[in-house]
């Protein structure tokens, strides 16, 4: 899960007292710990705060003893370095024109969507172009974000082709599948796209850079640009129309009484 403004996000979650289903527990613990971190307070105090805050959420099947070591390690990590305790507070992730030009040289939409997604994640991670994953299963999230559906064999084939043609490189550890992309220098480069939403990244590429296509404003699915101001896919357009009728009938009913 990739959150541009972590501080605003966790503030909203804490206020709602409801943990989002797609927020991994480890990341949730980290965000809570960062929010309440105070370098002037004792290390043990932060541990207790995090434990108490987690209990306030009444998370189904949550058992404190199972997460106790994780909470301690997380709090210790924050106290080890000031940088560790800082939130990501980003307005957007820039994709530069030079990168878009390189993506355009790829032979098919799947590779283009995947590379576009790699650039976005690599710049978010801020690790010199590296995207660190332990294995192909861990990399499956990237394929999902890229809106690329392939069998395991086809995923391997695509990764090998991108590697063989010099678009990506791999780490030296054989037990990891760390991928590196060459991010262009930000100095004097034109920003071609500002990514503000880490969902349907592949479709964002198609909707903004493939001629004849756009992106559904509701679900993010790619749709053909028919030139008739179409903003939604058929499913979302139907739902929007039904919602319009519901509001109309509700207003009519209220006026009647």
C-alpha atoms as a PDB file:
ATOM      1  CA  UNK A   1       0.000   0.000   0.000  1.00  0.00           C
ATOM      2  CA  UNK A   2       1.355   3.407  -0.986  1.00  0.00           C
ATOM      3  CA  UNK A   3       0.131   6.547   0.805  1.00  0.00           C
ATOM      4  CA  UNK A   4       1.252   9.960  -0.404  1.00  0.00           C
ATOM      5  CA  UNK A   5       0.440  11.940   2.746  1.00  0.00           C
ATOM      6  CA  UNK A   6       0.829   9.523   5.639  1.00  0.00           C
ATOM      7  CA  UNK A   7       0.192  12.114   8.351  1.00  0.00           C
ATOM      8  CA  UNK A   8      -3.174  13.228   6.973  1.00  0.00           C
ATOM      9  CA  UNK A   9      -4.120   9.612   6.306  1.00  0.00           C
ATOM     10  CA  UNK A  10      -3.440   8.276   9.821  1.00  0.00           C
ATOM     11  CA  UNK A  11      -5.030  11.362  11.407  1.00  0.00           C
ATOM     12  CA  UNK A  12      -8.238  10.517   9.552  1.00  0.00           C
ATOM     13  CA  UNK A  13      -8.034   6.836  10.507  1.00  0.00           C
ATOM     14  CA  UNK A  14      -7.483   7.660  14.177  1.00  0.00           C
ATOM     15  CA  UNK A  15     -10.472  10.002  14.139  1.00  0.00           C
ATOM     16  CA  UNK A  16     -12.697   7.357  12.528  1.00  0.00           C
ATOM     17  CA  UNK A  17     -11.676   4.610  14.988  1.00  0.00           C
ATOM     18  CA  UNK A  18     -11.904   2.166  12.087  1.00  0.00           C
ATOM     19  CA  UNK A  19      -8.938   0.432  10.479  1.00  0.00           C
ATOM     20  CA  UNK A  20      -9.207   0.314   6.654  1.00  0.00           C
ATOM     21  CA  UNK A  21      -9.336  -3.276   5.401  1.00  0.00           C
ATOM     22  CA  UNK A  22      -6.588  -2.709   2.842  1.00  0.00           C
ATOM     23  CA  UNK A  23      -4.140  -1.230   5.374  1.00  0.00           C
ATOM     24  CA  UNK A  24      -1.614  -3.917   6.413  1.00  0.00           C
ATOM     25  CA  UNK A  25      -1.305  -4.348  10.165  1.00  0.00           C
ATOM     26  CA  UNK A  26       2.441  -3.735  10.208  1.00  0.00           C
ATOM     27  CA  UNK A  27       2.051  -0.478   8.294  1.00  0.00           C
ATOM     28  CA  UNK A  28      -0.814   0.526  10.600  1.00  0.00           C
ATOM     29  CA  UNK A  29       1.426   0.048  13.648  1.00  0.00           C
ATOM     30  CA  UNK A  30       4.185   2.097  12.012  1.00  0.00           C
ATOM     31  CA  UNK A  31       1.833   4.991  11.218  1.00  0.00           C
ATOM     32  CA  UNK A  32       0.418   5.080  14.744  1.00  0.00           C
ATOM     33  CA  UNK A  33       3.916   4.993  16.223  1.00  0.00           C
ATOM     34  CA  UNK A  34       5.067   7.841  13.974  1.00  0.00           C
ATOM     35  CA  UNK A  35       2.022   9.925  14.845  1.00  0.00           C
ATOM     36  CA  UNK A  36       2.635   9.693  18.593  1.00  0.00           C
ATOM     37  CA  UNK A  37       6.436   9.637  18.458  1.00  0.00           C
ATOM     38  CA  UNK A  38       8.140  12.201  20.686  1.00  0.00           C
ATOM     39  CA  UNK A  39      11.907  11.910  20.986  1.00  0.00           C
ATOM     40  CA  UNK A  40      11.767  13.588  24.389  1.00  0.00           C
ATOM     41  CA  UNK A  41       9.638  10.836  25.878  1.00  0.00           C
ATOM     42  CA  UNK A  42      10.707   7.411  27.054  1.00  0.00           C
ATOM     43  CA  UNK A  43      10.815   4.566  24.544  1.00  0.00           C
ATOM     44  CA  UNK A  44       8.529   2.461  26.750  1.00  0.00           C
ATOM     45  CA  UNK A  45       5.871   5.210  26.769  1.00  0.00           C
ATOM     46  CA  UNK A  46       5.484   5.051  22.999  1.00  0.00           C
ATOM     47  CA  UNK A  47       5.048   1.285  23.150  1.00  0.00           C
ATOM     48  CA  UNK A  48       2.187   1.658  25.628  1.00  0.00           C
ATOM     49  CA  UNK A  49       0.551   4.400  23.559  1.00  0.00           C
ATOM     50  CA  UNK A  50       0.612   2.262  20.414  1.00  0.00           C
ATOM     51  CA  UNK A  51      -0.791  -0.764  22.257  1.00  0.00           C
ATOM     52  CA  UNK A  52      -3.612   1.293  23.776  1.00  0.00           C
ATOM     53  CA  UNK A  53      -4.498   2.952  20.478  1.00  0.00           C
ATOM     54  CA  UNK A  54      -4.732  -0.413  18.738  1.00  0.00           C
ATOM     55  CA  UNK A  55      -7.152  -1.635  21.384  1.00  0.00           C
ATOM     56  CA  UNK A  56      -9.420   1.353  20.711  1.00  0.00           C
ATOM     57  CA  UNK A  57     -10.075   0.058  17.191  1.00  0.00           C
ATOM     58  CA  UNK A  58     -11.634  -3.237  18.330  1.00  0.00           C
ATOM     59  CA  UNK A  59      -9.980  -5.019  15.407  1.00  0.00           C
ATOM     60  CA  UNK A  60     -11.527  -8.417  14.766  1.00  0.00           C
ATOM     61  CA  UNK A  61      -9.301 -11.301  15.941  1.00  0.00           C
ATOM     62  CA  UNK A  62      -6.649  -8.865  17.195  1.00  0.00           C
ATOM     63  CA  UNK A  63      -4.532 -10.383  19.962  1.00  0.00           C
ATOM     64  CA  UNK A  64      -1.937  -8.086  21.478  1.00  0.00           C
ATOM     65  CA  UNK A  65       0.605 -10.793  22.287  1.00  0.00           C
ATOM     66  CA  UNK A  66       0.881 -11.724  18.605  1.00  0.00           C
ATOM     67  CA  UNK A  67       1.866  -8.166  17.677  1.00  0.00           C
ATOM     68  CA  UNK A  68       3.822  -7.214  20.796  1.00  0.00           C
ATOM     69  CA  UNK A  69       7.266  -7.881  19.284  1.00  0.00           C
ATOM     70  CA  UNK A  70       6.310  -6.002  16.112  1.00  0.00           C
ATOM     71  CA  UNK A  71       5.233  -2.980  18.165  1.00  0.00           C
ATOM     72  CA  UNK A  72       8.489  -2.989  20.134  1.00  0.00           C
ATOM     73  CA  UNK A  73      10.631  -3.336  16.985  1.00  0.00           C
ATOM     74  CA  UNK A  74       8.714  -0.539  15.270  1.00  0.00           C
ATOM     75  CA  UNK A  75       9.098   1.879  18.174  1.00  0.00           C
ATOM     76  CA  UNK A  76      12.786   1.005  18.484  1.00  0.00           C
ATOM     77  CA  UNK A  77      13.238   1.702  14.766  1.00  0.00           C
ATOM     78  CA  UNK A  78      11.815   5.221  15.178  1.00  0.00           C
ATOM     79  CA  UNK A  79      14.193   6.042  18.025  1.00  0.00           C
ATOM     80  CA  UNK A  80      17.241   4.862  16.061  1.00  0.00           C
ATOM     81  CA  UNK A  81      17.138   7.782  13.625  1.00  0.00           C
ATOM     82  CA  UNK A  82      15.242  11.040  13.249  1.00  0.00           C
ATOM     83  CA  UNK A  83      14.654  10.251   9.572  1.00  0.00           C
ATOM     84  CA  UNK A  84      12.870   7.016  10.513  1.00  0.00           C
ATOM     85  CA  UNK A  85      10.192   8.958  12.382  1.00  0.00           C
ATOM     86  CA  UNK A  86       9.319  11.274   9.501  1.00  0.00           C
ATOM     87  CA  UNK A  87       6.056  10.905   7.587  1.00  0.00           C
ATOM     88  CA  UNK A  88       5.839  10.886   3.829  1.00  0.00           C
ATOM     89  CA  UNK A  89       3.949  14.077   3.017  1.00  0.00           C
ATOM     90  CA  UNK A  90       3.830  14.207  -0.777  1.00  0.00           C
ATOM     91  CA  UNK A  91       1.459  16.173  -2.959  1.00  0.00           C
ATOM     92  CA  UNK A  92       2.068  13.936  -5.971  1.00  0.00           C
ATOM     93  CA  UNK A  93       4.581  11.634  -7.652  1.00  0.00           C
ATOM     94  CA  UNK A  94       6.043  13.198 -10.808  1.00  0.00           C
ATOM     95  CA  UNK A  95       6.612  11.161 -13.963  1.00  0.00           C
ATOM     96  CA  UNK A  96       8.917  13.001 -16.336  1.00  0.00           C
ATOM     97  CA  UNK A  97       8.646  13.410 -20.081  1.00  0.00           C
ATOM     98  CA  UNK A  98      11.945  11.614 -20.648  1.00  0.00           C
ATOM     99  CA  UNK A  99      10.492   8.573 -18.867  1.00  0.00           C
ATOM    100  CA  UNK A 100       7.274   8.750 -20.875  1.00  0.00           C
ATOM    101  CA  UNK A 101       9.367   8.878 -24.057  1.00  0.00           C
ATOM    102  CA  UNK A 102      11.228   5.748 -22.990  1.00  0.00           C
ATOM    103  CA  UNK A 103       7.983   3.949 -22.110  1.00  0.00           C
ATOM    104  CA  UNK A 104       6.616   4.759 -25.568  1.00  0.00           C
ATOM    105  CA  UNK A 105       9.400   2.661 -27.146  1.00  0.00           C
ATOM    106  CA  UNK A 106       8.076  -0.529 -25.525  1.00  0.00           C
ATOM    107  CA  UNK A 107       6.308  -2.975 -27.858  1.00  0.00           C
ATOM    108  CA  UNK A 108       2.939  -3.411 -26.100  1.00  0.00           C
ATOM    109  CA  UNK A 109       0.530  -1.889 -23.588  1.00  0.00           C
ATOM    110  CA  UNK A 110       1.306  -4.413 -20.856  1.00  0.00           C
ATOM    111  CA  UNK A 111       4.960  -3.503 -20.769  1.00  0.00           C
ATOM    112  CA  UNK A 112       4.157   0.200 -20.988  1.00  0.00           C
ATOM    113  CA  UNK A 113       1.715   0.053 -18.072  1.00  0.00           C
ATOM    114  CA  UNK A 114       4.165  -1.982 -16.024  1.00  0.00           C
ATOM    115  CA  UNK A 115       7.105   0.369 -16.618  1.00  0.00           C
ATOM    116  CA  UNK A 116       4.942   3.420 -15.860  1.00  0.00           C
ATOM    117  CA  UNK A 117       4.023   1.773 -12.553  1.00  0.00           C
ATOM    118  CA  UNK A 118       7.645   0.918 -11.783  1.00  0.00           C
ATOM    119  CA  UNK A 119       8.647   4.555 -12.245  1.00  0.00           C
ATOM    120  CA  UNK A 120       5.876   5.701  -9.892  1.00  0.00           C
ATOM    121  CA  UNK A 121       6.739   3.210  -7.157  1.00  0.00           C
ATOM    122  CA  UNK A 122      10.509   3.704  -7.466  1.00  0.00           C
ATOM    123  CA  UNK A 123      10.162   7.458  -7.064  1.00  0.00           C
ATOM    124  CA  UNK A 124       7.811   6.973  -4.108  1.00  0.00           C
ATOM    125  CA  UNK A 125      10.293   4.594  -2.435  1.00  0.00           C
ATOM    126  CA  UNK A 126      13.101   7.142  -2.907  1.00  0.00           C
ATOM    127  CA  UNK A 127      15.785   4.411  -2.941  1.00  0.00           C
ATOM    128  CA  UNK A 128      17.807   5.340  -6.025  1.00  0.00           C
ATOM    129  CA  UNK A 129      15.394   3.610  -8.385  1.00  0.00           C
ATOM    130  CA  UNK A 130      15.140   0.354  -6.424  1.00  0.00           C
ATOM    131  CA  UNK A 131      11.879  -1.479  -5.798  1.00  0.00           C
ATOM    132  CA  UNK A 132      12.593  -4.082  -3.146  1.00  0.00           C
ATOM    133  CA  UNK A 133      10.586  -7.308  -3.222  1.00  0.00           C
ATOM    134  CA  UNK A 134      11.525 -10.694  -1.794  1.00  0.00           C
ATOM    135  CA  UNK A 135      10.068 -12.753  -4.623  1.00  0.00           C
ATOM    136  CA  UNK A 136       7.667 -12.742  -7.552  1.00  0.00           C
ATOM    137  CA  UNK A 137       4.752 -13.183  -5.187  1.00  0.00           C
ATOM    138  CA  UNK A 138       5.745  -9.938  -3.494  1.00  0.00           C
ATOM    139  CA  UNK A 139       5.976  -8.325  -6.906  1.00  0.00           C
ATOM    140  CA  UNK A 140       2.405  -9.350  -7.700  1.00  0.00           C
ATOM    141  CA  UNK A 141       1.181  -6.109  -6.092  1.00  0.00           C
ATOM    142  CA  UNK A 142       3.085  -4.152  -8.740  1.00  0.00           C
ATOM    143  CA  UNK A 143       1.413  -6.127 -11.531  1.00  0.00           C
ATOM    144  CA  UNK A 144      -1.966  -5.488  -9.901  1.00  0.00           C
ATOM    145  CA  UNK A 145      -1.313  -1.750  -9.659  1.00  0.00           C
ATOM    146  CA  UNK A 146      -0.226  -1.809 -13.289  1.00  0.00           C
ATOM    147  CA  UNK A 147      -3.542  -3.447 -14.303  1.00  0.00           C
ATOM    148  CA  UNK A 148      -1.562  -6.291 -15.862  1.00  0.00           C
ATOM    149  CA  UNK A 149      -3.015  -9.787 -15.491  1.00  0.00           C
ATOM    150  CA  UNK A 150      -0.687 -12.619 -16.495  1.00  0.00           C
ATOM    151  CA  UNK A 151       0.186 -16.154 -15.470  1.00  0.00           C
ATOM    152  CA  UNK A 152       3.337 -16.658 -13.403  1.00  0.00           C
ATOM    153  CA  UNK A 153       5.145 -17.930 -16.492  1.00  0.00           C
ATOM    154  CA  UNK A 154       4.144 -14.885 -18.549  1.00  0.00           C
ATOM    155  CA  UNK A 155       5.169 -12.523 -15.741  1.00  0.00           C
ATOM    156  CA  UNK A 156       8.614 -14.102 -15.746  1.00  0.00           C
ATOM    157  CA  UNK A 157       8.807 -13.781 -19.521  1.00  0.00           C
ATOM    158  CA  UNK A 158       7.922 -10.104 -19.415  1.00  0.00           C
ATOM    159  CA  UNK A 159      10.432  -9.356 -16.656  1.00  0.00           C
ATOM    160  CA  UNK A 160      13.151 -11.176 -18.592  1.00  0.00           C
ATOM    161  CA  UNK A 161      12.343  -9.266 -21.769  1.00  0.00           C
ATOM    162  CA  UNK A 162      12.484  -5.907 -19.960  1.00  0.00           C
ATOM    163  CA  UNK A 163      15.787  -6.949 -18.360  1.00  0.00           C
ATOM    164  CA  UNK A 164      17.295  -8.237 -21.603  1.00  0.00           C
ATOM    165  CA  UNK A 165      16.479  -4.975 -23.367  1.00  0.00           C
ATOM    166  CA  UNK A 166      17.983  -2.846 -20.608  1.00  0.00           C
ATOM    167  CA  UNK A 167      14.786  -1.297 -19.221  1.00  0.00           C
ATOM    168  CA  UNK A 168      15.251  -2.789 -15.745  1.00  0.00           C
ATOM    169  CA  UNK A 169      18.007  -4.443 -13.738  1.00  0.00           C
ATOM    170  CA  UNK A 170      17.948  -6.923 -10.853  1.00  0.00           C
ATOM    171  CA  UNK A 171      19.695  -7.101  -7.499  1.00  0.00           C
ATOM    172  CA  UNK A 172      22.559  -9.530  -6.960  1.00  0.00           C
ATOM    173  CA  UNK A 173      20.928 -11.477  -4.128  1.00  0.00           C
ATOM    174  CA  UNK A 174      19.460 -14.670  -5.540  1.00  0.00           C
ATOM    175  CA  UNK A 175      16.825 -14.894  -2.767  1.00  0.00           C
ATOM    176  CA  UNK A 176      15.314 -11.504  -3.665  1.00  0.00           C
ATOM    177  CA  UNK A 177      13.662 -10.005  -6.713  1.00  0.00           C
ATOM    178  CA  UNK A 178      14.780  -6.427  -6.312  1.00  0.00           C
ATOM    179  CA  UNK A 179      14.151  -4.396  -9.455  1.00  0.00           C
ATOM    180  CA  UNK A 180      15.849  -1.162 -10.387  1.00  0.00           C
ATOM    181  CA  UNK A 181      14.775   1.412 -12.964  1.00  0.00           C
ATOM    182  CA  UNK A 182      16.883   4.320 -14.111  1.00  0.00           C
ATOM    183  CA  UNK A 183      15.059   7.403 -12.889  1.00  0.00           C
ATOM    184  CA  UNK A 184      15.846  10.498 -14.884  1.00  0.00           C
ATOM    185  CA  UNK A 185      17.395  13.517 -13.198  1.00  0.00           C
ATOM    186  CA  UNK A 186      14.694  15.877 -11.957  1.00  0.00           C
ATOM    187  CA  UNK A 187      16.742  18.966 -12.783  1.00  0.00           C
ATOM    188  CA  UNK A 188      15.459  20.817 -15.834  1.00  0.00           C
ATOM    189  CA  UNK A 189      13.121  17.939 -16.745  1.00  0.00           C
ATOM    190  CA  UNK A 190       9.510  18.497 -17.775  1.00  0.00           C
ATOM    191  CA  UNK A 191       6.890  16.824 -15.598  1.00  0.00           C
ATOM    192  CA  UNK A 192       4.602  14.896 -17.934  1.00  0.00           C
ATOM    193  CA  UNK A 193       2.226  13.515 -15.304  1.00  0.00           C
ATOM    194  CA  UNK A 194       1.455  14.094 -11.627  1.00  0.00           C
ATOM    195  CA  UNK A 195       0.297  10.877 -10.004  1.00  0.00           C
ATOM    196  CA  UNK A 196      -1.930  11.578  -7.001  1.00  0.00           C
ATOM    197  CA  UNK A 197      -3.678   8.202  -6.670  1.00  0.00           C
ATOM    198  CA  UNK A 198      -1.925   4.854  -6.212  1.00  0.00           C
ATOM    199  CA  UNK A 199      -4.708   2.805  -7.771  1.00  0.00           C
ATOM    200  CA  UNK A 200      -5.116   1.643 -11.383  1.00  0.00           C
ATOM    201  CA  UNK A 201      -1.736   3.125 -12.272  1.00  0.00           C
ATOM    202  CA  UNK A 202      -1.540   1.203 -15.526  1.00  0.00           C
ATOM    203  CA  UNK A 203      -4.926   2.494 -16.594  1.00  0.00           C
ATOM    204  CA  UNK A 204      -3.827   5.993 -15.671  1.00  0.00           C
ATOM    205  CA  UNK A 205      -1.078   5.612 -18.258  1.00  0.00           C
ATOM    206  CA  UNK A 206      -3.483   4.348 -20.941  1.00  0.00           C
ATOM    207  CA  UNK A 207      -6.093   6.983 -20.125  1.00  0.00           C
ATOM    208  CA  UNK A 208      -3.605   9.842 -20.373  1.00  0.00           C
ATOM    209  CA  UNK A 209      -1.011   8.762 -22.924  1.00  0.00           C
ATOM    210  CA  UNK A 210      -2.650   6.323 -25.352  1.00  0.00           C
ATOM    211  CA  UNK A 211      -4.494   8.037 -28.142  1.00  0.00           C
ATOM    212  CA  UNK A 212      -8.163   7.123 -28.317  1.00  0.00           C
ATOM    213  CA  UNK A 213      -8.491   6.190 -24.646  1.00  0.00           C
ATOM    214  CA  UNK A 214      -9.325   7.881 -21.363  1.00  0.00           C
ATOM    215  CA  UNK A 215      -9.899   6.780 -17.785  1.00  0.00           C
ATOM    216  CA  UNK A 216     -13.258   6.313 -16.081  1.00  0.00           C
ATOM    217  CA  UNK A 217     -13.583   9.136 -13.549  1.00  0.00           C
ATOM    218  CA  UNK A 218     -15.224   6.783 -11.074  1.00  0.00           C
ATOM    219  CA  UNK A 219     -13.524   3.353 -11.076  1.00  0.00           C
ATOM    220  CA  UNK A 220     -10.341   4.077 -13.049  1.00  0.00           C
ATOM    221  CA  UNK A 221     -11.056   1.554 -15.801  1.00  0.00           C
ATOM    222  CA  UNK A 222      -9.753   2.450 -19.259  1.00  0.00           C
ATOM    223  CA  UNK A 223     -12.462   3.426 -21.751  1.00  0.00           C
ATOM    224  CA  UNK A 224     -12.469   4.405 -25.394  1.00  0.00           C
ATOM    225  CA  UNK A 225     -12.585   8.122 -26.066  1.00  0.00           C
ATOM    226  CA  UNK A 226     -15.576   8.472 -28.381  1.00  0.00           C
ATOM    227  CA  UNK A 227     -15.423  12.256 -28.392  1.00  0.00           C
ATOM    228  CA  UNK A 228     -18.880  12.671 -26.842  1.00  0.00           C
ATOM    229  CA  UNK A 229     -17.657  13.843 -23.435  1.00  0.00           C
ATOM    230  CA  UNK A 230     -17.945  10.337 -22.056  1.00  0.00           C
ATOM    231  CA  UNK A 231     -16.476  10.319 -18.538  1.00  0.00           C
ATOM    232  CA  UNK A 232     -17.540   6.921 -17.176  1.00  0.00           C
ATOM    233  CA  UNK A 233     -17.433   3.268 -18.171  1.00  0.00           C
ATOM    234  CA  UNK A 234     -20.807   1.648 -18.893  1.00  0.00           C
ATOM    235  CA  UNK A 235     -21.145   0.157 -15.399  1.00  0.00           C
ATOM    236  CA  UNK A 236     -20.356   3.415 -13.583  1.00  0.00           C
ATOM    237  CA  UNK A 237     -22.469   5.446 -16.019  1.00  0.00           C
ATOM    238  CA  UNK A 238     -25.456   3.233 -15.229  1.00  0.00           C
ATOM    239  CA  UNK A 239     -24.852   3.584 -11.484  1.00  0.00           C
ATOM    240  CA  UNK A 240     -24.561   7.368 -11.833  1.00  0.00           C
ATOM    241  CA  UNK A 241     -27.862   7.453 -13.698  1.00  0.00           C
ATOM    242  CA  UNK A 242     -29.556   5.317 -11.032  1.00  0.00           C
ATOM    243  CA  UNK A 243     -28.201   7.591  -8.316  1.00  0.00           C
ATOM    244  CA  UNK A 244     -29.575  10.576 -10.218  1.00  0.00           C
ATOM    245  CA  UNK A 245     -33.021   8.960 -10.339  1.00  0.00           C
ATOM    246  CA  UNK A 246     -32.850   8.122  -6.619  1.00  0.00           C
ATOM    247  CA  UNK A 247     -32.070  11.735  -5.719  1.00  0.00           C
ATOM    248  CA  UNK A 248     -34.842  12.980  -8.009  1.00  0.00           C
ATOM    249  CA  UNK A 249     -37.433  10.620  -6.530  1.00  0.00           C
ATOM    250  CA  UNK A 250     -36.344  11.464  -2.977  1.00  0.00           C
ATOM    251  CA  UNK A 251     -36.637  15.187  -3.669  1.00  0.00           C
ATOM    252  CA  UNK A 252     -40.033  14.694  -5.338  1.00  0.00           C
ATOM    253  CA  UNK A 253     -41.270  12.665  -2.382  1.00  0.00           C
ATOM    254  CA  UNK A 254     -40.079  15.296   0.126  1.00  0.00           C
ATOM    255  CA  UNK A 255     -41.787  18.080  -1.857  1.00  0.00           C
ATOM    256  CA  UNK A 256     -45.010  16.075  -1.960  1.00  0.00           C
ATOM    257  CA  UNK A 257     -45.147  15.956   1.835  1.00  0.00           C
END
